[in-house]
Short mmCIF file of C-alpha atoms in Angstrom, two decimals:
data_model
loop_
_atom_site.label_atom_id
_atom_site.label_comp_id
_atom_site.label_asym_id
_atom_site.label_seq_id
_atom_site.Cartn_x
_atom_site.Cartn_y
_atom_site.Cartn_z
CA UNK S 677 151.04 191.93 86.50
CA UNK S 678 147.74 190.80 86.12
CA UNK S 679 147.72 189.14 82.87
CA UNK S 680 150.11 187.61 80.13
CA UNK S 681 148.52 187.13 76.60
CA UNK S 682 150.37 184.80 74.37
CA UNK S 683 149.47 185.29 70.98
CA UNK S 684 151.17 182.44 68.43
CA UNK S 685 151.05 183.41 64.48
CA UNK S 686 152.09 182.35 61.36
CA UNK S 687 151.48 185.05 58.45
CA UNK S 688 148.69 187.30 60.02
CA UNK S 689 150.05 190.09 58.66
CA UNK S 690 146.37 191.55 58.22
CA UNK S 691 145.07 190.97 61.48
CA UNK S 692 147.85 192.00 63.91
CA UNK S 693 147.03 195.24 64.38
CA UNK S 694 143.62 195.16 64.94
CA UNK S 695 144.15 192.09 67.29
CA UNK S 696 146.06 194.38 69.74
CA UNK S 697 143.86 197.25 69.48
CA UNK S 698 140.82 195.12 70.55
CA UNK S 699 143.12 193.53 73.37
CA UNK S 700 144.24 196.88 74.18
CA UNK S 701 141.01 198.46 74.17
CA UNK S 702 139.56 195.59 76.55
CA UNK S 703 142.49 195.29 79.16
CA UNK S 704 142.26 199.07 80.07
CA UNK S 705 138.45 198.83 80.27
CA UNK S 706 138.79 196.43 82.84
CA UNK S 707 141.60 197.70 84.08
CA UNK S 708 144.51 194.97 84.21
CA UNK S 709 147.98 195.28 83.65
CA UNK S 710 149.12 192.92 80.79
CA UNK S 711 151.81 191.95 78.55
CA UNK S 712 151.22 190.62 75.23
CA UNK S 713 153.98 187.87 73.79
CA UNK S 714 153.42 187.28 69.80
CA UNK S 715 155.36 184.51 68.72
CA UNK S 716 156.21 184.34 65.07
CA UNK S 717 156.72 180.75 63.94
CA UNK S 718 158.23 180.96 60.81
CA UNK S 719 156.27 184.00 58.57
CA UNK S 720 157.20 184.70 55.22
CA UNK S 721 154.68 188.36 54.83
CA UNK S 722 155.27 191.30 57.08
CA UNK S 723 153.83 189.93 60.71
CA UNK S 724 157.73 190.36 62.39
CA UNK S 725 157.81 194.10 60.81
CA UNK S 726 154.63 195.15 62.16
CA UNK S 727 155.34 193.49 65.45
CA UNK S 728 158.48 195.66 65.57
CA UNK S 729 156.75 198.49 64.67
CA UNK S 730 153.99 198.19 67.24
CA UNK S 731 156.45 197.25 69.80
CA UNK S 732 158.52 201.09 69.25
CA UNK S 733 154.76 202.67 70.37
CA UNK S 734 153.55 200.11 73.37
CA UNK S 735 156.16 198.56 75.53
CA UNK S 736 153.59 196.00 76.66
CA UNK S 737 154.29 194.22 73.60
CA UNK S 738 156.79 191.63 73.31
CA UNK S 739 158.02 189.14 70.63
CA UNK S 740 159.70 185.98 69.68
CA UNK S 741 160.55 185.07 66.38
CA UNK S 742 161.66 181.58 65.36
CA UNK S 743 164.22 181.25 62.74
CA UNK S 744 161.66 178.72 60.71
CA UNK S 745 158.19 177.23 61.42
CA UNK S 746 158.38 174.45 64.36
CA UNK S 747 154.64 174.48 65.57
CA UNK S 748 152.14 175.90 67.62
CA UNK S 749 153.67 173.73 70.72
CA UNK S 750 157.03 175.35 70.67
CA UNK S 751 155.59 178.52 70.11
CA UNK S 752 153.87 178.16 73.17
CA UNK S 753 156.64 176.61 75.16
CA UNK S 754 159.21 179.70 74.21
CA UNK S 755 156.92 182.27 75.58
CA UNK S 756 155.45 180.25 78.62
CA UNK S 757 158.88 180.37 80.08
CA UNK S 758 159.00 184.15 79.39
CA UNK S 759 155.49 184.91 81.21
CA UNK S 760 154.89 187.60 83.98
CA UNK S 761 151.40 187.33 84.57
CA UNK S 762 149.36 185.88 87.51
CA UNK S 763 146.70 184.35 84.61
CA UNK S 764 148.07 183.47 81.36
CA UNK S 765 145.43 183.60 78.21
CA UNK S 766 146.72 182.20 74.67
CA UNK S 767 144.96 182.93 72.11
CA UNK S 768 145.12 182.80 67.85
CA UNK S 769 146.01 186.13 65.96
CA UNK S 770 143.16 184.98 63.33
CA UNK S 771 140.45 186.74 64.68
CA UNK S 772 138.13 183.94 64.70
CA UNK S 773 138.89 184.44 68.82
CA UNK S 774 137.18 187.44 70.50
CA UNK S 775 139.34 189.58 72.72
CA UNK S 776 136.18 190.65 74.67
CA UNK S 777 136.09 187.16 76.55
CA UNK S 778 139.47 188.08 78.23
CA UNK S 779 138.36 189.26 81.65
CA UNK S 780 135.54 186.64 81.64
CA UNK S 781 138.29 184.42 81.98
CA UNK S 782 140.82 186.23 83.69
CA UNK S 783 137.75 186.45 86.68
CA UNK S 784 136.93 182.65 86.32
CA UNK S 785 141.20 182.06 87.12
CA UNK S 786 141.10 184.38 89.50
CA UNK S 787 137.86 184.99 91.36
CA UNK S 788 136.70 181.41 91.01
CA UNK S 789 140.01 179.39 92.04
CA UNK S 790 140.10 177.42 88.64
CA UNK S 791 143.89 176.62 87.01
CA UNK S 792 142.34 176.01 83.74
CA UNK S 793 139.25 177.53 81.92
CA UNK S 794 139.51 176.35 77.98
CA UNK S 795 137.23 178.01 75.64
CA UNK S 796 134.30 176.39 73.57
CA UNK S 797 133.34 177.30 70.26
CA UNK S 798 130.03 175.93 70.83
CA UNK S 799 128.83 177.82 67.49
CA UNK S 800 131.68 177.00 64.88
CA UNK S 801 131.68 178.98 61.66
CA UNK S 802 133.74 176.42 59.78
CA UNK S 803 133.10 173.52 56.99
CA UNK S 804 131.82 171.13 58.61
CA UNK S 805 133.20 168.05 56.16
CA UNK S 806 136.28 169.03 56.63
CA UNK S 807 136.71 170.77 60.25
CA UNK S 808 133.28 170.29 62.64
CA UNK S 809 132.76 166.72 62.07
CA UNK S 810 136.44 165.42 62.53
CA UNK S 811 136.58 168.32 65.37
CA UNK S 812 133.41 166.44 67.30
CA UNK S 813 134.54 162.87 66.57
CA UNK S 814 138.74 163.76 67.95
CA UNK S 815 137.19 165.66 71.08
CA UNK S 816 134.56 162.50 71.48
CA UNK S 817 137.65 160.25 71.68
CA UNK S 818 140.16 162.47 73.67
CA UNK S 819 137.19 162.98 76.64
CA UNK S 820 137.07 158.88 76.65
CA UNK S 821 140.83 158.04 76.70
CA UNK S 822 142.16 161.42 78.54
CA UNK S 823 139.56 161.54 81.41
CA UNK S 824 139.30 165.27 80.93
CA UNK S 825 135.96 166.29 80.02
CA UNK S 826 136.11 168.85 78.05
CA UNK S 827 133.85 169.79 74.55
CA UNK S 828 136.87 171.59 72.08
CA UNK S 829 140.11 170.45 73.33
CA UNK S 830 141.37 172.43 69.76
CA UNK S 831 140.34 175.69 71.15
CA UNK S 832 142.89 177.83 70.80
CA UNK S 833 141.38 180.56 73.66
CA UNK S 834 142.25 179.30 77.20
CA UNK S 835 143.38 180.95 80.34
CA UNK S 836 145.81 179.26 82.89
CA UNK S 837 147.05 180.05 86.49
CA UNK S 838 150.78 181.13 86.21
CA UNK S 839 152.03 177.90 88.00
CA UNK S 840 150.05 175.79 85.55
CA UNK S 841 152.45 176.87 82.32
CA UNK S 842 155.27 176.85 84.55
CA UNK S 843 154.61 173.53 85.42
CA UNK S 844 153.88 171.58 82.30
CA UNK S 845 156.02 171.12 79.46
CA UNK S 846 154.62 171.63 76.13
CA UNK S 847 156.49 169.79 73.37
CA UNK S 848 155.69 167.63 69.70
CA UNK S 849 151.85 169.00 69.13
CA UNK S 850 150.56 168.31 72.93
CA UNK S 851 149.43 171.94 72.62
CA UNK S 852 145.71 170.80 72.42
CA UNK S 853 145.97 168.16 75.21
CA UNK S 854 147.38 170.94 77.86
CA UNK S 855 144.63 170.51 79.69
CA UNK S 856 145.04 166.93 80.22
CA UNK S 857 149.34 167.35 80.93
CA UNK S 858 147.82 169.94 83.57
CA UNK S 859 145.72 167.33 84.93
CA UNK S 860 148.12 164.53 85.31
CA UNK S 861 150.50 167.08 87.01
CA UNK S 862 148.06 167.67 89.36
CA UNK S 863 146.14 170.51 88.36
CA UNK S 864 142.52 169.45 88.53
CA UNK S 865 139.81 172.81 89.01
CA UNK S 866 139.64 172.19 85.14
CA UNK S 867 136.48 173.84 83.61
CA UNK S 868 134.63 175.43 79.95
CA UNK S 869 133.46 178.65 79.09
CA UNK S 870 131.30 178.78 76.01
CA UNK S 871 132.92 181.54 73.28
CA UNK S 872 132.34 183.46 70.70
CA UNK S 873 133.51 182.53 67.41
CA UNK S 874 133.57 183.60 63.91
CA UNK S 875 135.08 182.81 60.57
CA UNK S 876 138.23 184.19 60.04
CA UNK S 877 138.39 188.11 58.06
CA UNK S 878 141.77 187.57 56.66
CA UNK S 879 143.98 185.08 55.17
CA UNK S 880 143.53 180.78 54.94
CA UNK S 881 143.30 178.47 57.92
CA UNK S 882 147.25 176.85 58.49
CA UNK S 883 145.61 174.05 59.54
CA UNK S 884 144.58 171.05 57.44
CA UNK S 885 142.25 167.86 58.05
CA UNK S 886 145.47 165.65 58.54
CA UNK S 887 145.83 167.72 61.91
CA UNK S 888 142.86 165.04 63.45
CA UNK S 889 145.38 162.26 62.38
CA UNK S 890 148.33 163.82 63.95
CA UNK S 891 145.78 164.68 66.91
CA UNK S 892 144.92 161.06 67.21
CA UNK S 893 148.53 159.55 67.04
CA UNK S 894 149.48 162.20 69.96
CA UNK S 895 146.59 160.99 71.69
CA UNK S 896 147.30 157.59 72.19
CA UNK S 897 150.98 159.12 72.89
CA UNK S 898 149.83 160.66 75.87
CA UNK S 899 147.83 157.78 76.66
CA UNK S 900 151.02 156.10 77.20
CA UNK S 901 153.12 158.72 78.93
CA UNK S 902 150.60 159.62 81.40
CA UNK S 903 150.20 156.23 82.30
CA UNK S 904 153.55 154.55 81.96
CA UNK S 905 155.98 157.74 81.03
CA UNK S 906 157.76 157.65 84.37
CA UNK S 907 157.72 153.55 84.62
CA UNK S 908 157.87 152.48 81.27
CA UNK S 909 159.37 148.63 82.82
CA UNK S 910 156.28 148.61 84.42
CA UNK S 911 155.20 148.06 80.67
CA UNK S 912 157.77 146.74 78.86
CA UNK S 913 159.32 144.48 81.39
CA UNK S 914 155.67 143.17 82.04
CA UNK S 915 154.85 142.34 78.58
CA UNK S 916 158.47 141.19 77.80
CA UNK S 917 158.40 138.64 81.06
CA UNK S 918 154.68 137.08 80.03
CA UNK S 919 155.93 136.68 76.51
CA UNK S 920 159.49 135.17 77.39
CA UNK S 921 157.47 132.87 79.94
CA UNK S 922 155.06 131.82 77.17
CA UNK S 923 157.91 130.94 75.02
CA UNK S 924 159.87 129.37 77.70
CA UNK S 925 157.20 127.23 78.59
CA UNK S 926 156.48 126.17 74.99
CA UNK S 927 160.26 125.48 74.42
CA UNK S 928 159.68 123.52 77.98
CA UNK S 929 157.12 121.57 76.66
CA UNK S 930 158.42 120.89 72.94
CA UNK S 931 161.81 119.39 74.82
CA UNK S 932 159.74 117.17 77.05
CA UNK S 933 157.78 115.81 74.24
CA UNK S 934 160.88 114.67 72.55
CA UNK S 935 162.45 113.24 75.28
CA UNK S 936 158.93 111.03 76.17
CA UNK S 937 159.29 109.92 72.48
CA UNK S 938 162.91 108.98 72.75
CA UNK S 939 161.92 107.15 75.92
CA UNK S 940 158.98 105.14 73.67
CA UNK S 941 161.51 104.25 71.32
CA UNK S 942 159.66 107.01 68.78
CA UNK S 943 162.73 108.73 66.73
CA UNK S 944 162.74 110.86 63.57
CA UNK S 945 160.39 113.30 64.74
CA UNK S 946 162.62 116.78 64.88
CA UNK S 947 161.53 119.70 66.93
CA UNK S 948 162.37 122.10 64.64
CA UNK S 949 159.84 120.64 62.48
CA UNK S 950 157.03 121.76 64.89
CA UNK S 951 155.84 125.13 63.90
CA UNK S 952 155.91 125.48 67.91
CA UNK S 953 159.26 125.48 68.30
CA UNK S 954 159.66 128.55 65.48
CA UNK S 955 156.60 130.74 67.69
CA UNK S 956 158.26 129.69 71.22
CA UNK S 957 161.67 130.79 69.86
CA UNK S 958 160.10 134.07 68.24
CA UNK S 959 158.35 134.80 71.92
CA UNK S 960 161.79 134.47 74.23
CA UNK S 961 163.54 136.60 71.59
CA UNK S 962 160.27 139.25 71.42
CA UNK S 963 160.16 139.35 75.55
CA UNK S 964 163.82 139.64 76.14
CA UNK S 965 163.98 142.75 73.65
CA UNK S 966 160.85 144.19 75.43
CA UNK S 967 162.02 143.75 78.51
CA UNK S 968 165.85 145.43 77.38
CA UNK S 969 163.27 147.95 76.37
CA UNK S 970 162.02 148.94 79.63
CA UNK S 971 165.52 149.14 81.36
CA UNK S 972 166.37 151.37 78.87
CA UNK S 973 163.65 153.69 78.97
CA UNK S 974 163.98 153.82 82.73
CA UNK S 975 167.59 154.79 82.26
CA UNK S 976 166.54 157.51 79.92
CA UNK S 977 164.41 159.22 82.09
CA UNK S 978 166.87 159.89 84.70
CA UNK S 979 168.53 161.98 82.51
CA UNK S 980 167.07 165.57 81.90
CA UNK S 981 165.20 165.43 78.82
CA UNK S 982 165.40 169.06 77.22
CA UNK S 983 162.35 169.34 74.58
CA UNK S 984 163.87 172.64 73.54
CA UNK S 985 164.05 171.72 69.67
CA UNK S 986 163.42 175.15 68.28
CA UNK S 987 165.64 178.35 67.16
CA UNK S 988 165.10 181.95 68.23
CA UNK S 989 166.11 183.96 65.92
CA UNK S 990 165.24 187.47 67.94
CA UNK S 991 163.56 188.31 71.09
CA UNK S 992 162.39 191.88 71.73
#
């Protein structure tokens, strides 16, 4: 099969239908085999009755429905492990993507050896107070920390090798930084294409401005992992040694003071009335619980962590 579309949605009721004629329409123009997988995280209109409708007429279709709404990330991550396809494009069933860039993309995968092409919305018909600024400043800040050099890491239209989704686990809201969990797993023939985009014909946006904040917390998240997720003493039992040193030494020092006082025949001065004895206390106890820190986070990640925290309610 040459392509797998995953399509997540949460109350598109309106656009569903003409989503899948336009992917329809393009896919046997260019003649590839594909699959579509909708995902429905959670709708409260019709979306899961016209999926099952549309499903009785074209057996390409397929569908996951989640018993509430968990997120774009597991919505991805349930159908990623259901995929067929040699190229895998996701996509939003707002209609602010264009189905027309499919085989662009499905050539650049395929004809040009990349594992990732992400889509840029160059052009953005949004507000730009509330979505186009914050959008610029997050993908300013996830290009300098991530290393990944890409314009709209938010852009919902990308298209992946198979062994790219296979390979990288999509869990919390990493969905926008896939590119850069490809690229620490070793995927690197990471590239743009510049898309089409438009403002969306039906329904609201189900994402707010607090997205940027969550974006920015998950950020410095991945930050972490990437660098220290598989030797977290590396971090912890480095920080947690330099602190109990410092303290260690400053408790050193404070005892060796006292005892050149004693020797002097200087008495009444009390350690504990040194505000140095209070910090080089508060250091030992800080380092040792970093340090218990690390071994326990090196512990945990022997065991198989299973980011599986979502409910299917109905596959078909």
């Amino acid at each position: 099969m040459n392509l797998s579309i995953v399509i997540p949605l949460l109350n598109e009721e309106d656009s569903l239908e003409e989503l899948f004629s336009r992917i329809d329409n393009v896919c046997k123009t260019n003649n590839l085999s594909y699959e579509i997988w909708f995902v429905d995280d959670g709708s409260t209109d019709l979306s899961w009755s016209i999926i099952e409708n549309m499903k009785v007429q074209y057996p390409q279709i397929h569908a996951i429905k989640f018993s509430r709404n968990y997120g774009k990330s597991q919505a991805l991550h349930a159908a990623f492990a259901r995929t067929n396809g040699d190229v895998v494009i996701t996509m939003d069933a707002d209609l602010q993507d264009f189905p027309e860039e499919i085989p662009e993309l499905y050539n650049m995968v395929v004809n040009e050896n990349y594992d990732i092409v992400s889509g840029w919305k160059k052009k953005r018909f949004d507000n730009v107070m509330t979505k186009n600024i914050p959008s610029k400043l997050f993908n300013a800040a996830a290009r300098k920390v991530s290393g990944v050099y890409l314009h709209d890491f938010n852009c919902g239209l990308k298209a992946y090798k198979k062994q790219v989704v296979k390979s990288v686990d999509v869990y919390g809201d990493m969905h926008r930084y896939i590119p850069v969990l490809a690229a620490n797993a070793g995927f690197r023939r990471i590239t743009e294409k510049e898309v089409q985009h438009q403002a969306r014909p039906y329904g609201t946006s189900k994402f707010g401005t607090e997205r940027f904040i969550r974006g920015f917390l998950d950020l410095v998240t991945l930050w972490f992992v990437s660098r220290f997720g598989g030797r977290p003493m590396h971090f912890f039992g480095a920080v947690g040694t330099l602190m109990f040193i410092f303290g260690f030494l400053s408790a050193l020092w404070l005892g060796v003071s006292k005892l050149i006082d004693v020797a002097r025949g200087i008495y009444g001065h009390l350690i504990t009335n040194n505000p140095w004895f209070y910090i080089a206390l508060t250091m030992m106890i800080m380092g040792t619980l970093l340090f218990v820190a690390g071994f326990l986070g090196e512990m945990i990640i022997r065991t198989n962590r299973e980011h599986k925290n979502y409910n299917i309610d109905e596959v078909i």
